Every structure is written in structure tokens, then in C-alpha cells.
Amino acid sequence: MHMSQELSLKGRDVLALEDFSAEEIRLILNTAREMKNIVGRDIKKVPALRGKAIVTLFYEPSTRTRTSFELAGKYLGADVVNITASASSIVKGESLRDTLYTIEAMGVDAIVMRHKAEGSAAYAADAVSPVIVNAGDGAHAHPSQGLLNLYTIEENKGRLAGLKVAILGDVLHSRVARSDIQGMRKMGMDVHIAGPRPLLPRFLDEEEGITIHDRIEDAVEGADVVEVLRIQLERMKGGLFPSTREYARIYGLNDERLALANKDALVLHPGPMNKGWEISESVAYGVQSRIQEEVKNGVAIRMALFTLILMGGKA
């Protein structure tokens, strides 16, 4: 497929999906399809980003996302260096700005950043010249996860527009949910949300294309996609829901609730899963689950992002 010349993401920071048009999201998804072919090869190396340097800067723990970005850069021939907050000068009290300046001074082309403060990625984009890719800023945004979910859905369903998606659980603390909702609505999907009331952000009530349900069953009924969010115990102050057992009983996705969705509905989860709480073991490993596929597609999406923001075109 030939892309129009005028659509280029070269030099673009990837901070949140609300900054991207439907056409730009389409360009990323189409590019990821080509990248997935590379991930499936025996020899996973193309020289598209040879000579480019990427730093991953993580102030919060992550296995999936960081490894995914690292491999994406390496498969494209870039040099990738990882900096973890707990093992660097950051522990000595170095400020975020100083750390960014230090990395910039070394001549890197892109910084992939995860930080607990909302808005930290936008701050970094203003402070330094390398392209910034937001790998999660607090509960605000996680754009590459939103994109890999769109990719996974389209690959399985052949389309995005008109599909009904149910997003279940702790939407309030979930940066994944925010990015998903932004991307899904731009691509014409019908978004339904359910979970404990204290964990649903009020502002969503007024948004077009979003329906909020009190009962999980109502959101799941007739859905083409069911996305379960992780109970984020580390972000909670307690008291937002009775107990994990009670949560599983009222809000957990199990076989019985999944049966209310369309027969070929996909099950997604950003990981890591609290099995037996927000999702039952049988659903997590069942035939409708695409949770492992999401991980594979994450590498392809991140390869697409690096290619488009550092080179502008296709690999």
C-alpha cells in the first residue's frame, strides 16, 4: 500500500493518542503489519535504524513494555541503552531535567520514558530535543499500548469501525484505558465501560461514543472485544472496593460473563494479570484470549513507531 507523501510522523513526539488523527493511527497500524513480518523471521534484523541511538528511561518497574521497546529498536538495527531509576544517579537525587539533559548531551535520537507523574512525558518533550515516546506517565497515557490493542483487534476482526468493546475494571487509575478509549473512538468503535463506581472517572459520562454501565454483564453483552484492566493495588489508597474476592464475584471476567459477549469475542488484558481476581484463569488461557498475541504485537507497533518518528517512512 502506498502512503501519501504528505503524511509523515518524522520528529513527532508520541505523548498521547489524542494528539494523533485517525489517518496517522492508520499509518502506524499499516506500518506495524510490515514490521510483524520481521518479528516472525528467524533472523530479526533490518538496518532501517542503523546509526540511531535510543535510550529507555524507566522510573517505574516494567518488564513487558521496556523489553518490547528495547527489542523493537534492536531488531531495526538501532543502539538501545536502558536506564533504570533504581540503578542510576537518579537515586542520588538527580532531577528529571538533569537526567534528560545528560542523555541529550550524549547525542541520542529518541528517549522512551516511563514516569509516575502525569505530564512528565510532555515536560520532557519541551525540555530536550530527542523525540520522546511516552511509555506511561502516571495514570495519564500509554499510547503504544493503545495502538497494539487496536492492531490486535483489527488483525483478528478485519476491521475496527462499528465494533463494540467492553472495558472492565479500574478505569480511573488506568493509563491504558485512557489511551484505548482515545484510539478506539477515533477509529469508530463503540466503547462500553463497567466497574466499581469509585473507579470510573466522572468526565466519561459526557463523552460521545462512551456508555457507562453499573453492571459488568450489561457492558459485556454483545461485545466483540472485552478488555479487562488490572486491579492497580499499588495506586489505591484502599476502600475503593470491598476485597479482591468480592471484586472477582461482582466484577471479574469469568466464563459465565464472557458467554454474554459475541461467540467470537476477543479477550484482552494489558498485563500483568491478577488471575482469579479481575480475570479467571480459564478465560485468561482460553481460546478467546489474545493476551500473548498482544505482547507479540507490541514489538511490531513499537518498531513501527520508531521507524515513523525517526525515519519518516517505511523500513
Tab-separated table of C-alpha atoms in Angstrom:
chain	number	residue	atom	x	y	z
A	1	MET	CA	0.000	0.000	0.000
A	2	HIS	CA	1.395	3.404	-0.980
A	3	MET	CA	1.251	6.064	1.660
A	4	SER	CA	0.515	9.630	0.756
A	5	GLN	CA	3.711	11.660	0.803
A	6	GLU	CA	2.249	14.446	2.934
A	7	LEU	CA	1.590	12.189	5.926
A	8	SER	CA	4.807	11.886	7.913
A	9	LEU	CA	5.419	11.383	11.622
A	10	LYS	CA	9.144	12.185	11.419
A	11	GLY	CA	10.273	14.019	14.529
A	12	ARG	CA	6.891	13.626	16.245
A	13	ASP	CA	6.749	13.015	19.984
A	14	VAL	CA	4.390	10.182	20.937
A	15	LEU	CA	2.776	11.510	24.106
A	16	ALA	CA	-0.923	10.544	23.890
A	17	LEU	CA	-3.265	9.181	21.240
A	18	GLU	CA	-5.450	12.284	21.459
A	19	ASP	CA	-2.613	14.053	19.553
A	20	PHE	CA	-2.962	11.699	16.567
A	21	SER	CA	-5.549	11.770	13.794
A	22	ALA	CA	-7.357	8.653	12.577
A	23	GLU	CA	-5.175	8.821	9.415
A	24	GLU	CA	-1.984	8.877	11.468
A	25	ILE	CA	-3.161	5.943	13.584
A	26	ARG	CA	-3.968	4.091	10.343
A	27	LEU	CA	-0.419	4.779	9.065
A	28	ILE	CA	1.058	3.326	12.279
A	29	LEU	CA	-1.160	0.201	12.120
A	30	ASN	CA	-0.302	-0.407	8.449
A	31	THR	CA	3.419	0.009	9.148
A	32	ALA	CA	3.171	-2.398	12.097
A	33	ARG	CA	1.804	-5.063	9.758
A	34	GLU	CA	5.045	-4.953	7.782
A	35	MET	CA	7.073	-4.962	10.996
A	36	LYS	CA	5.314	-8.068	12.303
A	37	ASN	CA	6.744	-9.996	9.333
A	38	ILE	CA	10.233	-9.116	10.596
A	39	VAL	CA	9.391	-10.289	14.149
A	40	GLY	CA	8.316	-13.638	12.678
A	41	ARG	CA	11.614	-14.264	10.874
A	42	ASP	CA	14.485	-16.431	12.063
A	43	ILE	CA	16.902	-13.540	11.638
A	44	LYS	CA	15.138	-10.499	13.080
A	45	LYS	CA	17.403	-7.730	11.848
A	46	VAL	CA	16.847	-4.960	9.355
A	47	PRO	CA	19.220	-1.988	9.104
A	48	ALA	CA	16.486	0.681	8.980
A	49	LEU	CA	17.704	2.458	12.135
A	50	ARG	CA	21.415	1.664	11.936
A	51	GLY	CA	23.348	4.528	13.495
A	52	LYS	CA	20.385	5.701	15.570
A	53	ALA	CA	20.601	5.693	19.373
A	54	ILE	CA	17.615	5.118	21.663
A	55	VAL	CA	17.526	5.346	25.462
A	56	THR	CA	14.795	3.792	27.594
A	57	LEU	CA	14.399	5.751	30.834
A	58	PHE	CA	12.154	3.979	33.339
A	59	TYR	CA	11.255	5.452	36.712
A	60	GLU	CA	8.667	2.707	37.318
A	61	PRO	CA	9.195	-1.046	37.025
A	62	SER	CA	8.257	-2.709	33.755
A	63	THR	CA	9.116	-5.987	32.099
A	64	ARG	CA	6.811	-6.177	29.092
A	65	THR	CA	6.914	-2.614	27.851
A	66	ARG	CA	10.596	-1.977	28.318
A	67	THR	CA	11.742	-5.259	26.810
A	68	SER	CA	9.338	-4.674	23.934
A	69	PHE	CA	10.761	-1.210	23.149
A	70	GLU	CA	14.321	-2.488	23.530
A	71	LEU	CA	13.832	-5.383	21.123
A	72	ALA	CA	11.933	-3.149	18.680
A	73	GLY	CA	14.934	-0.811	18.486
A	74	LYS	CA	17.447	-3.649	18.214
A	75	TYR	CA	15.501	-5.526	15.509
A	76	LEU	CA	15.706	-2.316	13.439
A	77	GLY	CA	19.456	-2.010	13.973
A	78	ALA	CA	19.448	0.872	16.476
A	79	ASP	CA	21.667	1.011	19.550
A	80	VAL	CA	19.497	0.820	22.664
A	81	VAL	CA	20.610	1.714	26.190
A	82	ASN	CA	18.403	1.114	29.249
A	83	ILE	CA	18.442	3.392	32.276
A	84	THR	CA	16.524	2.282	35.368
A	85	ALA	CA	15.849	4.782	38.119
A	86	SER	CA	16.859	2.397	40.880
A	87	ALA	CA	20.290	1.757	39.357
A	88	SER	CA	21.483	5.209	38.306
A	89	SER	CA	22.354	8.720	39.520
A	90	ILE	CA	18.622	9.279	39.879
A	91	VAL	CA	18.940	7.541	43.262
A	92	LYS	CA	21.429	10.248	44.278
A	93	GLY	CA	18.718	12.852	43.837
A	94	GLU	CA	19.401	13.931	40.255
A	95	SER	CA	16.335	15.733	38.910
A	96	LEU	CA	14.390	14.566	35.883
A	97	ARG	CA	15.549	17.656	33.980
A	98	ASP	CA	19.231	16.973	34.718
A	99	THR	CA	18.858	13.339	33.694
A	100	LEU	CA	17.203	14.382	30.417
A	101	TYR	CA	19.935	16.969	29.753
A	102	THR	CA	22.619	14.342	30.368
A	103	ILE	CA	21.002	11.897	27.934
A	104	GLU	CA	20.501	14.657	25.340
A	105	ALA	CA	24.156	15.684	25.632
A	106	MET	CA	25.201	12.159	24.617
A	107	GLY	CA	23.529	12.654	21.254
A	108	VAL	CA	20.639	10.197	21.391
A	109	ASP	CA	17.815	10.315	18.843
A	110	ALA	CA	14.892	9.088	20.962
A	111	ILE	CA	14.028	8.672	24.632
A	112	VAL	CA	11.374	6.153	25.682
A	113	MET	CA	10.198	7.261	29.083
A	114	ARG	CA	8.017	5.928	31.897
A	115	HIS	CA	7.443	8.105	34.951
A	116	LYS	CA	4.907	8.149	37.755
A	117	ALA	CA	3.983	11.832	37.289
A	118	GLU	CA	1.228	12.690	34.827
A	119	GLY	CA	2.541	15.134	32.223
A	120	SER	CA	6.174	14.070	32.667
A	121	ALA	CA	6.483	12.965	29.012
A	122	ALA	CA	5.141	16.320	27.769
A	123	TYR	CA	7.603	18.053	30.118
A	124	ALA	CA	10.466	16.011	28.630
A	125	ALA	CA	9.354	16.847	25.085
A	126	ASP	CA	9.554	20.569	25.927
A	127	ALA	CA	12.875	20.264	27.763
A	128	VAL	CA	15.075	18.364	25.302
A	129	SER	CA	15.444	17.767	21.567
A	130	PRO	CA	15.376	13.936	21.169
A	131	VAL	CA	11.999	12.520	20.156
A	132	ILE	CA	10.067	11.449	23.290
A	133	VAL	CA	7.958	8.297	23.348
A	134	ASN	CA	5.678	8.088	26.375
A	135	ALA	CA	5.779	4.560	27.821
A	136	GLY	CA	3.368	5.579	30.580
A	137	ASP	CA	3.072	8.775	32.625
A	138	GLY	CA	1.228	8.027	35.847
A	139	ALA	CA	-2.443	7.323	35.181
A	140	HIS	CA	-2.469	9.616	32.125
A	141	ALA	CA	-1.478	7.834	28.914
A	142	HIS	CA	0.235	4.775	27.425
A	143	PRO	CA	-0.121	5.365	23.671
A	144	SER	CA	1.831	2.356	22.368
A	145	GLN	CA	-0.359	0.002	24.427
A	146	GLY	CA	-3.480	1.638	22.985
A	147	LEU	CA	-2.061	1.154	19.482
A	148	LEU	CA	-1.108	-2.503	19.997
A	149	ASN	CA	-4.646	-3.197	21.219
A	150	LEU	CA	-6.108	-1.597	18.083
A	151	TYR	CA	-3.703	-3.648	15.979
A	152	THR	CA	-4.615	-6.901	17.766
A	153	ILE	CA	-8.333	-6.251	17.347
A	154	GLU	CA	-8.061	-5.363	13.663
A	155	GLU	CA	-5.822	-8.326	12.886
A	156	ASN	CA	-8.405	-10.686	14.394
A	157	LYS	CA	-11.593	-8.909	13.289
A	158	GLY	CA	-10.554	-7.415	9.970
A	159	ARG	CA	-11.922	-4.009	10.989
A	160	LEU	CA	-12.293	-1.544	13.843
A	161	ALA	CA	-15.212	0.742	12.953
A	162	GLY	CA	-18.536	-0.353	14.403
A	163	LEU	CA	-17.162	-2.956	16.809
A	164	LYS	CA	-18.478	-2.954	20.382
A	165	VAL	CA	-15.750	-3.051	23.013
A	166	ALA	CA	-16.247	-3.520	26.766
A	167	ILE	CA	-13.516	-2.142	29.074
A	168	LEU	CA	-13.825	-3.578	32.573
A	169	GLY	CA	-12.405	-2.550	35.917
A	170	ASP	CA	-10.254	0.245	37.253
A	171	VAL	CA	-10.541	2.848	34.515
A	172	LEU	CA	-9.729	5.695	36.906
A	173	HIS	CA	-6.138	4.625	37.559
A	174	SER	CA	-5.534	3.143	34.107
A	175	ARG	CA	-3.377	4.961	31.566
A	176	VAL	CA	-4.028	2.042	29.215
A	177	ALA	CA	-7.786	2.651	29.398
A	178	ARG	CA	-7.352	6.340	28.604
A	179	SER	CA	-5.194	5.621	25.554
A	180	ASP	CA	-7.516	2.812	24.450
A	181	ILE	CA	-10.603	4.983	24.715
A	182	GLN	CA	-8.977	7.803	22.722
A	183	GLY	CA	-7.753	5.469	19.983
A	184	MET	CA	-10.887	3.335	19.808
A	185	ARG	CA	-13.221	6.314	19.477
A	186	LYS	CA	-11.044	7.848	16.754
A	187	MET	CA	-11.276	4.581	14.831
A	188	GLY	CA	-15.083	4.462	15.125
A	189	MET	CA	-15.519	1.849	17.845
A	190	ASP	CA	-18.414	1.795	20.310
A	191	VAL	CA	-16.921	1.869	23.838
A	192	HIS	CA	-18.712	0.478	26.905
A	193	ILE	CA	-17.241	0.740	30.392
A	194	ALA	CA	-18.095	-1.044	33.636
A	195	GLY	CA	-16.514	-1.442	37.051
A	196	PRO	CA	-16.880	-0.262	40.630
A	197	ARG	CA	-18.328	3.285	40.559
A	198	PRO	CA	-15.425	4.829	42.521
A	199	LEU	CA	-13.057	3.520	39.831
A	200	LEU	CA	-14.874	5.118	36.883
A	201	PRO	CA	-13.884	8.695	36.025
A	202	ARG	CA	-16.832	11.105	36.095
A	203	PHE	CA	-15.771	13.003	32.959
A	204	LEU	CA	-16.520	9.989	30.742
A	205	ASP	CA	-20.268	10.374	31.314
A	206	GLU	CA	-20.470	13.332	28.960
A	207	GLU	CA	-18.259	11.884	26.238
A	208	GLU	CA	-19.842	10.839	22.964
A	209	GLY	CA	-19.322	7.227	21.921
A	210	ILE	CA	-18.880	6.024	25.518
A	211	THR	CA	-21.534	4.246	27.594
A	212	ILE	CA	-21.033	3.608	31.313
A	213	HIS	CA	-22.732	0.622	32.939
A	214	ASP	CA	-23.163	-0.276	36.602
A	215	ARG	CA	-23.204	-3.990	35.814
A	216	ILE	CA	-20.382	-5.809	34.061
A	217	GLU	CA	-22.977	-8.012	32.353
A	218	ASP	CA	-24.551	-5.049	30.539
A	219	ALA	CA	-21.208	-3.903	29.139
A	220	VAL	CA	-20.160	-7.394	28.026
A	221	GLU	CA	-23.445	-8.322	26.371
A	222	GLY	CA	-22.996	-8.487	22.590
A	223	ALA	CA	-19.406	-7.206	22.773
A	224	ASP	CA	-16.882	-8.010	20.034
A	225	VAL	CA	-13.943	-7.267	22.321
A	226	VAL	CA	-13.694	-7.490	26.120
A	227	GLU	CA	-10.698	-5.780	27.679
A	228	VAL	CA	-10.004	-6.449	31.343
A	229	LEU	CA	-7.879	-3.960	33.292
A	230	ARG	CA	-5.546	-4.879	36.113
A	231	ILE	CA	-6.615	-4.037	39.666
A	232	GLN	CA	-3.895	-1.497	40.463
A	233	LEU	CA	-3.434	-2.166	44.136
A	234	GLU	CA	-0.248	-0.086	44.215
A	235	ARG	CA	-2.106	3.070	43.132
A	236	MET	CA	-5.030	2.641	45.501
A	237	LYS	CA	-5.471	4.056	48.946
A	238	GLY	CA	-7.883	1.272	49.928
A	239	GLY	CA	-11.609	1.378	50.438
A	240	LEU	CA	-12.470	1.661	46.737
A	241	PHE	CA	-13.883	-1.845	46.628
A	242	PRO	CA	-14.580	-4.366	49.405
A	243	SER	CA	-11.972	-7.102	48.832
A	244	THR	CA	-10.319	-8.945	45.981
A	245	ARG	CA	-12.642	-11.912	46.454
A	246	GLU	CA	-15.678	-9.646	46.413
A	247	TYR	CA	-14.285	-7.878	43.332
A	248	ALA	CA	-13.959	-11.200	41.497
A	249	ARG	CA	-17.522	-12.123	42.406
A	250	ILE	CA	-19.099	-8.875	41.157
A	251	TYR	CA	-16.708	-7.525	38.540
A	252	GLY	CA	-14.377	-10.344	37.467
A	253	LEU	CA	-14.481	-11.707	33.902
A	254	ASN	CA	-15.268	-15.414	34.087
A	255	ASP	CA	-16.658	-17.947	31.590
A	256	GLU	CA	-20.238	-17.212	32.558
A	257	ARG	CA	-19.911	-13.467	31.920
A	258	LEU	CA	-17.843	-13.956	28.764
A	259	ALA	CA	-20.671	-16.108	27.369
A	260	LEU	CA	-22.805	-12.938	27.193
A	261	ALA	CA	-20.431	-11.470	24.586
A	262	ASN	CA	-20.438	-12.482	20.926
A	263	LYS	CA	-19.253	-16.058	20.392
A	264	ASP	CA	-16.036	-14.906	18.719
A	265	ALA	CA	-15.351	-12.024	21.108
A	266	LEU	CA	-11.667	-11.399	21.864
A	267	VAL	CA	-10.347	-11.095	25.417
A	268	LEU	CA	-7.553	-8.566	26.009
A	269	HIS	CA	-5.578	-7.638	29.127
A	270	PRO	CA	-2.577	-5.272	29.249
A	271	GLY	CA	-0.809	-7.447	31.857
A	272	PRO	CA	0.409	-8.320	34.346
A	273	MET	CA	-2.762	-10.199	35.301
A	274	ASN	CA	-4.131	-10.807	38.786
A	275	LYS	CA	-5.606	-14.179	37.861
A	276	GLY	CA	-8.604	-15.164	39.933
A	277	TRP	CA	-9.409	-11.513	40.651
A	278	GLU	CA	-10.222	-9.391	37.615
A	279	ILE	CA	-9.974	-12.363	35.241
A	280	SER	CA	-10.445	-16.082	35.801
A	281	GLU	CA	-7.678	-18.493	34.862
A	282	SER	CA	-9.893	-20.294	32.343
A	283	VAL	CA	-10.666	-17.046	30.478
A	284	ALA	CA	-7.048	-15.823	30.621
A	285	TYR	CA	-5.798	-19.008	28.930
A	286	GLY	CA	-8.964	-19.759	26.958
A	287	VAL	CA	-9.415	-19.887	23.179
A	288	GLN	CA	-10.782	-16.318	23.039
A	289	SER	CA	-7.792	-14.836	24.851
A	290	ARG	CA	-5.375	-12.751	22.759
A	291	ILE	CA	-3.224	-11.731	25.723
A	292	GLN	CA	0.002	-13.346	24.471
A	293	GLU	CA	-0.666	-12.038	20.979
A	294	GLU	CA	-0.859	-8.507	22.411
A	295	VAL	CA	2.721	-8.909	23.628
A	296	LYS	CA	3.949	-10.015	20.190
A	297	ASN	CA	2.059	-7.191	18.501
A	298	GLY	CA	3.579	-4.730	20.959
A	299	VAL	CA	7.010	-5.289	19.418
A	300	ALA	CA	5.636	-4.697	15.892
A	301	ILE	CA	3.835	-1.486	16.948
A	302	ARG	CA	6.947	-0.123	18.667
A	303	MET	CA	9.055	-0.944	15.604
A	304	ALA	CA	6.513	0.972	13.502
A	305	LEU	CA	6.644	3.972	15.869
A	306	PHE	CA	10.461	4.101	15.849
A	307	THR	CA	10.569	3.828	12.050
A	308	LEU	CA	7.967	6.528	11.503
A	309	ILE	CA	9.261	9.047	14.040
A	310	LEU	CA	12.975	8.586	13.325
A	311	MET	CA	12.931	7.946	9.546
A	312	GLY	CA	9.529	9.199	8.469
A	313	GLY	CA	8.788	6.388	6.052
A	314	LYS	CA	8.657	2.657	5.804
A	315	ALA	CA	11.536	0.323	6.657
